[in-house]
Every structure is written in C-alpha cells, then in structure tokens.
Amino acid sequence: MSQYRTFTAQDAVEYAKQFGGLDNPSSLVEAQEIGDGNLNLVFKIFDAQGVSRIIVKQALPYVRCVGESWPLTLDRARLEAQTLVEHYQHSPQHTVKIHHYDPELAVMVMEDLSSHKIWRGELISGVYYPQASRQLGEYLAHTLFHTSDFYLHPHAKKAQVAKYINPEMCEITEDLFFNDPYQIHERNNYPAELEADVAALRSDDQLKIAVASLKHRFFSQAEALLHGDIHSGSIFVAEDSLKAIDAEFGYYGPIGFDIGTAIGNLLLNFCGLPGHLGIRDAAAAREQRLTDIQELWNTFSERFQALATEKTRDAALSVPGYASQFLKKVWTDAIGFCGTELIRRSVGLSHVADIDTIKDDAMRHECLRHAITLGKALIVIADRIDSAEALVARVRQYS
Amino acid sequence: MSQYRTFTAQDAVEYAKQFGGLDNPSSLVEAQEIGDGNLNLVFKIFDAQGVSRIIVKQALPYVRCVGESWPLTLDRARLEAQTLVEHYQHSPQHTVKIHHYDPELAVMVMEDLSSHKIWRGELISGVYYPQASRQLGEYLAHTLFHTSDFYLHPHAKKAQVAKYINPEMCEITEDLFFNDPYQIHERNNYPAELEADVAALRSDDQLKIAVASLKHRFFSQAEALLHGDIHSGSIFVAEDSLKAIDAEFGYYGPIGFDIGTAIGNLLLNFCGLPGHLGIRDAAAAREQRLTDIQELWNTFSERFQALATEKTRDAALSVPGYASQFLKKVWTDAIGFCGTELIRRSVGLSHVADIDTIKDDAMRHECLRHAITLGKALIVIADRIDSAEALVARVRQYS
C-alpha cells in the first residue's frame, strides 16, 4: 500500500517508467505538467526525442484554485480509473486506455492522446469532425448497455452499484445542476444584465418541479454506469477517432443524464457560435451541431436497441418492444437533463468556453440568454419532444 | 464474532436470557419452536408461568422444506434485523421491536406479539380490523419517507443503498414476480384447469412489456428502504394495533413496490372471500377490503405529503408541488406491482391462504382466475387509474 504524496515531475517520470507498459521505459526522460483544471496534476511524459509517450494523472486532495481550503476526496481517482477501465472493456475504440492505477496514490497512467484535440476547442474554432457525434453515440450505447440491467446478472449489477457509489462527486452535480441556478447562491456566476432572466428561473414553479424530478432521478435511478460528465471538454477527437476521458463523476445513474449532458454541450456550442464565427460560418456550424445531435441520438438509440435485441440476458427485459419503450424514457430524461446543463453552464459556477470566451459583452449575454431560454423550455416540455428531429425543430423555434 | 450453529430450544432460552433486555431474565425457562415457514427457526420463549415473553428467530442456511439442498444466504438475518431497526426508528408503533441481533449467528431477539394475530388469517376468517389499513398506511409513509431522498442527506442515502444491497432475496422477487408466471417454469404452480389463462399471459406481449418495465424499476429505482415483502402474512394486528415483521427482503427499491404488495394482498383476499364466507358476509367483507385499499393509499399519500411538506431536507425536492407529482408516479408503480402480486400468487411458486385454502375446486379456480384477470388488467392500464377510488371502480368492473 502506497502512501499518498503529491508527485513531482520526476516522480511522474519514474512512475511512468514502472507502470506505463512501454517496451522501452528507460527512454522516458522528462515530464511536463499540463493540467489546466484545478483538481488534478496531469503530466505528459516525454522520451529523449521529445515525443510525448504517456500520461500520468494524479488527483489532488483539494481544489487547486482555492489553495488547500476546499478538500475533495482522493477516492475520485479510483472511481475515474475504474469507470474508464470498465468503459474501455465495452468501447475500447472510444475510451482512453488506462495502463495502471493506484488508489492510494490517487494516480493513473494512461494512453497519451497528443494526436487528438479536445472536442470543445475544435467546435469553437469551427473545425468539423463529421464522425464524432456518431462515435460518441457508439461509446454511450456500448458503455451504458453493457453496464445495465439488460446485460449484467442482477448480482453483478448490484455489486457494481455498490462499487461505484460516488457521494462527493455526485454532490457536486446535485448542487451545481439542480440547486444553485434555481436559488440565490454565492457560487452562481452570471452577468448583472441577466438578473431578470435568472430571477425568472427562481420564481418558475413549474420549472422547479421539473428540475426536482430530474434531481430525484439523478439520485435514485441506477440504470447504468455513467461517465457522469461527458461534455465536449471530456472528449478527445482526431480525424475518425473519438476518446472519452475524465470520468471521475462515474456512478450508476439514469442513462439520460449522459445523453443529456452530451447533447447539452452541443447546444451550448450552438448558442455560442455567433460569438465566434461570421454570420455565414456560424449558420453552417449551427446546422452541423443540429446534425450532430440527431446523429448522436439516432446512433445511440439504434445501437442500444441492436445490443438489446442481440445481447439482453435478463429474461423479462428481453421481451420484444421493451428496449424501445425504455429508450423513450431515456430520451425524455435526456431532454430534461440537457436543459439543466444549458442552464447551469450559463448561470452556475462552471461555464463553457463556447460562450464564456465571446469577447463582445452584448453578444455573450445574448448567447447566455439563448441558452437559458432554450434550457428552460426543454426542461418543461421534455415529455412532448418525441424524437431528435422534434428536438431540432424546437431548437430552431427558440433561436 | 460468533460462529454459526443451528439453535436448539435450550440455546434459544439462554440467548433470550442474555439478550432479551428483560428485567428478570432468569424467569425464562423454556422455548417452543413455532416456525411454520421453511426458512427460519422461530422460538417463543416462556417464563415459569407459561407466559410467552420474547421471540428468538434464527435464519437457516437452506430452505427447510427441501432439506439442505437449496442454500440461502444467512446475511438475510442481518438485512432483516437492520431493516426492522431502521423502520422502528421511523415507525415504532407499527414495527416489531428488535432487542438484539447477531449477524454471525443469523439470529435476532425480538418483541413477543402473542397478543396479536397474523392479519391474513383474520382477513380470511372475516374478522375486521377497521384501523389496520390506516395504520399500514402510516407505517409505509413514515418508513419510506424517512429513508428517501426527500429526507436523507445524499451521502447518508448512498451509504444506506450500499448497506441494504440484498442480491439473493431480491433475486427471489425478480424471478417469482417478474419471470416465472410469464414463461413455462417448473416452479409455477397452478391447476391444469387454468392452463388457458396462464398460456394467455405468456403470449400477451403488451403485458410482458409492462412487466419488463416493472422489473426494470424493481432493479434500478432506489427510492427508499422497502420492507420488500409487506403482505398480510408479514403483518400482526390486534385491536387498534398493527406491527410489521419479516423484513428479510428489505432493500432500496421503488416505493410503489411496497404499496403494491400491500394492496395486492388485500385484493387477493377480496378475490378469495366468496370461497370462505356466505354470500352476504363475503359481499360485506369485500366492501371492507375496498375501503381498506382506499384508506391505505389515502392515509399513506396524505401522510407522505405532510411529511414532505414539513420535513423535506433536500433543497430541490422541497419545491411545493413536487411531492404530490412524485406520489402520482408511486401510485402508478403501485398499481402495476399490485398486478404482478395478484398474478404471481395465483400462477407462481408461492400462493396465499386466502385462495389456496378454499376447499371447493371450482370455486378456488374461479378465484384464481379472478386474481389473474384483475392482475393482468391492472398491469396494463396502471397509468390510466389515477386514484384509489378509480382503482376500486376498476376492481368492481372486473368482479
């Protein structure tokens, strides 16, 4: 059992030599800390030719941006590594490979993805990856189906639920998604110009009842091992490749949460595009996002349905027609969770670069307002939007 | 740590002296084994005056009726004791008191309820306890509310979910409620005269899809710490008193499962009454059952709502209007689960005395057929029955 200590660059190099699974570990010579988050150290480990070969990631026991004053469980490193290892089993093409992890050191050694770029940045720059949304749909279908009651033996499923209980990271989601934006809270973060829009959220009882129902589903519906934070900043893309990373929010929850988070971030990009691109380019990129959303859902639901038909092991759940009925429930959940993502990224603590990096204040505020309006509508009318095409029609209506 | 051994009567007396919490433990002199189930030893411990003072219950590591060939986890004694202890905290009036339990010996020492009778027997004999259904509603509201996301801190709730994971006992429910009656299975148990009715279940796709959805909810929706088997044989009654016992199926599941099991057993009694009482008495007792069902649900839902208004600690779930929306979901679930209870008690392994003790074959078959028909209807139209009064109207329609 190792004792936790914060890694230096040299520690990271030594650790990578030992646990990186490389043919020539002695070629590793130096490390560069590239973490731009504030929760983890992330070291790129280079060989003598200056080629980045492998990543060492270590969880910090506190939130770095506020010094050591906000402690955060190191157990999230175990949860992240185990979630990624589990997801890799079911979707090796689209999950970052974990070579090794140590729960005591809260450290993992993983595949270097220098050949890839973070999807969010590409989406903001207007670089289109036409395969990405389908690949994300495949990732979600494979990981969520194979960790669900359709596929797992009931004993194995229950053991998995216990293994992935993740109170501290879930609490962050519970607070940031479902509480803060609908009340006055010091963590909220929005320009004064939006005060009326945000105040309207706080006084909208119908909306708050729908949000309560979504939070209750997040609390109680253990449908599959979620990634838990599958936004476009947790996804690496390259030409014809997509890899999910950063799964420290992994837990057993409602499948619609992952779908809704993914779609929500495509819609946040949709909302922000006019702030980054010229009118014509923004319009074209927006159409790409709407296509992405349809392809994401349609790929996910078709693959999930196909897996259910082929591989469901539960006698009752295998009845023809049940998987497609369940997918309707997943879709309704997804629309609602998507709405909460739009709102919490506009009003709450943690924003997205798709909107926050827009320099023009008026434009940025307009994009934020757009996201809030759209999010609110989706939460309230979730059960009246019955397909990805209907969602796209609603998005056009609110644009 | 004690090593498991099967108790003799003398062991039970000694154990009761040590752990019964009696003022005068030395007064205990003898034990009588009264277990009529086949899973446990149940000893009544008597004092020198021949008064029964306390109960010692020990789980057997196998199902007794089939010798030692069908092993069953001893951990169910821990789960039963912990569920009852937890429920007692929230509803001391209506939960049997556990004085002591030992997970290694799979034994618990509990309150003697000789002054009470098993509700099922009284229901069959036509003895009416007009308070019982309201008391059961109170028990369910208090135990389920206080173990739910409305009341528990999210960390505590998640720890509870892990503590009460109950794979082996849940598997029994998963198989007997949701699989066996809808397929050909050696465990099924119904007279040849009902073959056509049972075959119709197996070929009813709409029904099987609805049952799949109920099973999926049983698998995945961790709403509260259920009793898990709250039928009228797990309930002791006396004038103005009701006590729940036998909670070895306790786990975190959908609240509607407990409600549906309770209502289902009142309906099974309703179906069986013409086999036990004369026409006029049976008709009167049937009206009592319908009143019981309405009082059970209305008491439960009003109390749950009142507790939610007063004591909800979750910021989002406390929004006015959410608890009543959630109770609609609970009700719909309950109707569906109630339907599965009616069917599995008529077709599956484990029947109820309300119907099985009817001596006249034709009458018994008619009652079984009634339960199957009613169960099937309730499962399929669950979401179109929006109140206890509407349920009663449907029951009359199918009688």
GROMACS .gro file of C-alpha atoms in nm, chain A residues 148-150 153-155 157-159 161-162 165-168 170-171 174 178-179 183 205 208-217 219-223 251 314-322 325-326 329, chain B residues 148-150 153-155 157-159 161-162 165-168 170-171 174 178-179 183 205 208-217 219-223 251 314-322 325-326 329:
model
  100
  148SER     CA    1  -2.719  -0.202  -1.742
  149ASP     CA    2  -2.979  -0.448  -1.615
  150PHE     CA    3  -3.031  -0.562  -1.973
  153HIS     CA    4  -2.652  -1.055  -1.399
  154PRO     CA    5  -2.856  -0.898  -1.116
  155HIS     CA    6  -2.591  -0.992  -0.858
  157LYS     CA    7  -2.519  -0.526  -1.127
  158LYS     CA    8  -2.581  -0.476  -0.755
  159ALA     CA    9  -2.210  -0.524  -0.678
  161VAL     CA   10  -2.377  -0.018  -0.798
  162ALA     CA   11  -2.202  -0.050  -0.460
  165ILE     CA   12  -2.116   0.480  -0.518
  166ASN     CA   13  -1.960   0.825  -0.554
  167PRO     CA   14  -2.106   1.060  -0.292
  168GLU     CA   15  -1.869   1.354  -0.316
  170CYS     CA   16  -2.233   1.328  -0.722
  171GLU     CA   17  -2.288   1.601  -0.465
  174GLU     CA   18  -2.652   1.757  -0.736
  178PHE     CA   19  -3.020   2.107  -0.969
  179ASN     CA   20  -2.992   2.355  -0.682
  183GLN     CA   21  -3.186   2.984  -0.589
  205ASP     CA   22  -4.265   2.677  -1.001
  208LYS     CA   23  -3.858   2.392  -1.039
  209ILE     CA   24  -4.092   2.094  -1.007
  210ALA     CA   25  -3.950   1.951  -1.330
  211VAL     CA   26  -3.594   2.012  -1.202
  212ALA     CA   27  -3.682   1.840  -0.873
  213SER     CA   28  -3.799   1.538  -1.069
  214LEU     CA   29  -3.474   1.533  -1.267
  215LYS     CA   30  -3.269   1.559  -0.948
  216HIS     CA   31  -3.470   1.277  -0.794
  217ARG     CA   32  -3.397   1.061  -1.098
  219PHE     CA   33  -3.041   1.050  -0.701
  220SER     CA   34  -3.229   0.725  -0.736
  221GLN     CA   35  -3.228   0.567  -1.083
  222ALA     CA   36  -2.930   0.333  -1.110
  223GLU     CA   37  -2.969   0.233  -1.473
  251TYR     CA   38  -2.157   0.634  -1.091
  314ASP     CA   39  -3.245  -1.074  -1.847
  315ALA     CA   40  -3.543  -1.295  -1.929
  316ALA     CA   41  -3.808  -1.029  -1.866
  317LEU     CA   42  -3.626  -0.732  -2.018
  318SER     CA   43  -3.563  -0.926  -2.339
  319VAL     CA   44  -3.929  -0.917  -2.443
  320PRO     CA   45  -3.954  -0.761  -2.790
  321GLY     CA   46  -4.065  -0.400  -2.762
  322TYR     CA   47  -3.936  -0.330  -2.413
  325GLN     CA   48  -4.011   0.165  -2.474
  326PHE     CA   49  -3.723   0.213  -2.230
  329LYS     CA   50  -3.791   0.709  -2.119
  547SER     CA   51  -3.590   0.852   0.091
  548ASP     CA   52  -3.405   1.131  -0.089
  549PHE     CA   53  -3.660   1.376   0.047
  552HIS     CA   54  -2.861   1.365   0.324
  553PRO     CA   55  -2.737   1.242  -0.016
  554HIS     CA   56  -2.424   1.089   0.142
  556LYS     CA   57  -2.873   0.784   0.140
  557LYS     CA   58  -2.595   0.642  -0.075
  558ALA     CA   59  -2.440   0.465   0.226
  560VAL     CA   60  -2.824   0.194  -0.052
  561ALA     CA   61  -2.491   0.011  -0.023
  564ILE     CA   62  -2.791  -0.428  -0.119
  565ASN     CA   63  -2.967  -0.765  -0.099
  566PRO     CA   64  -2.889  -0.971  -0.409
  567GLU     CA   65  -3.016  -1.313  -0.304
  569CYS     CA   66  -3.409  -0.962  -0.447
  570GLU     CA   67  -3.338  -1.242  -0.691
  573GLU     CA   68  -3.709  -1.084  -0.951
  577PHE     CA   69  -4.147  -1.090  -1.299
  578ASN     CA   70  -4.023  -1.403  -1.477
  582GLN     CA   71  -4.293  -1.833  -1.905
  604ASP     CA   72  -4.677  -0.902  -2.549
  607LYS     CA   73  -4.495  -0.868  -2.085
  608ILE     CA   74  -4.359  -0.528  -2.189
  609ALA     CA   75  -4.536  -0.371  -1.891
  610VAL     CA   76  -4.396  -0.643  -1.662
  611ALA     CA   77  -4.047  -0.583  -1.802
  612SER     CA   78  -4.081  -0.216  -1.716
  613LEU     CA   79  -4.189  -0.304  -1.361
  614LYS     CA   80  -3.897  -0.543  -1.321
  615HIS     CA   81  -3.660  -0.275  -1.450
  616ARG     CA   82  -3.796  -0.033  -1.190
  618PHE     CA   83  -3.393  -0.346  -1.040
  619SER     CA   84  -3.292   0.017  -1.068
  620GLN     CA   85  -3.506   0.266  -0.875
  621ALA     CA   86  -3.360   0.309  -0.526
  622GLU     CA   87  -3.624   0.539  -0.382
  650TYR     CA   88  -3.360  -0.322   0.013
  713ASP     CA   89  -3.333   1.841   0.002
  714ALA     CA   90  -3.344   2.192  -0.139
  715ALA     CA   91  -3.471   2.094  -0.484
  716LEU     CA   92  -3.717   1.824  -0.378
  717SER     CA   93  -3.880   2.061  -0.130
  718VAL     CA   94  -4.036   2.276  -0.403
  719PRO     CA   95  -4.413   2.291  -0.346
  720GLY     CA   96  -4.589   2.053  -0.581
  721TYR     CA   97  -4.307   1.807  -0.633
  724GLN     CA   98  -4.620   1.478  -0.852
  725PHE     CA   99  -4.387   1.207  -0.720
  728LYS     CA  100  -4.553   0.812  -1.000
   0.00000   0.00000   0.00000
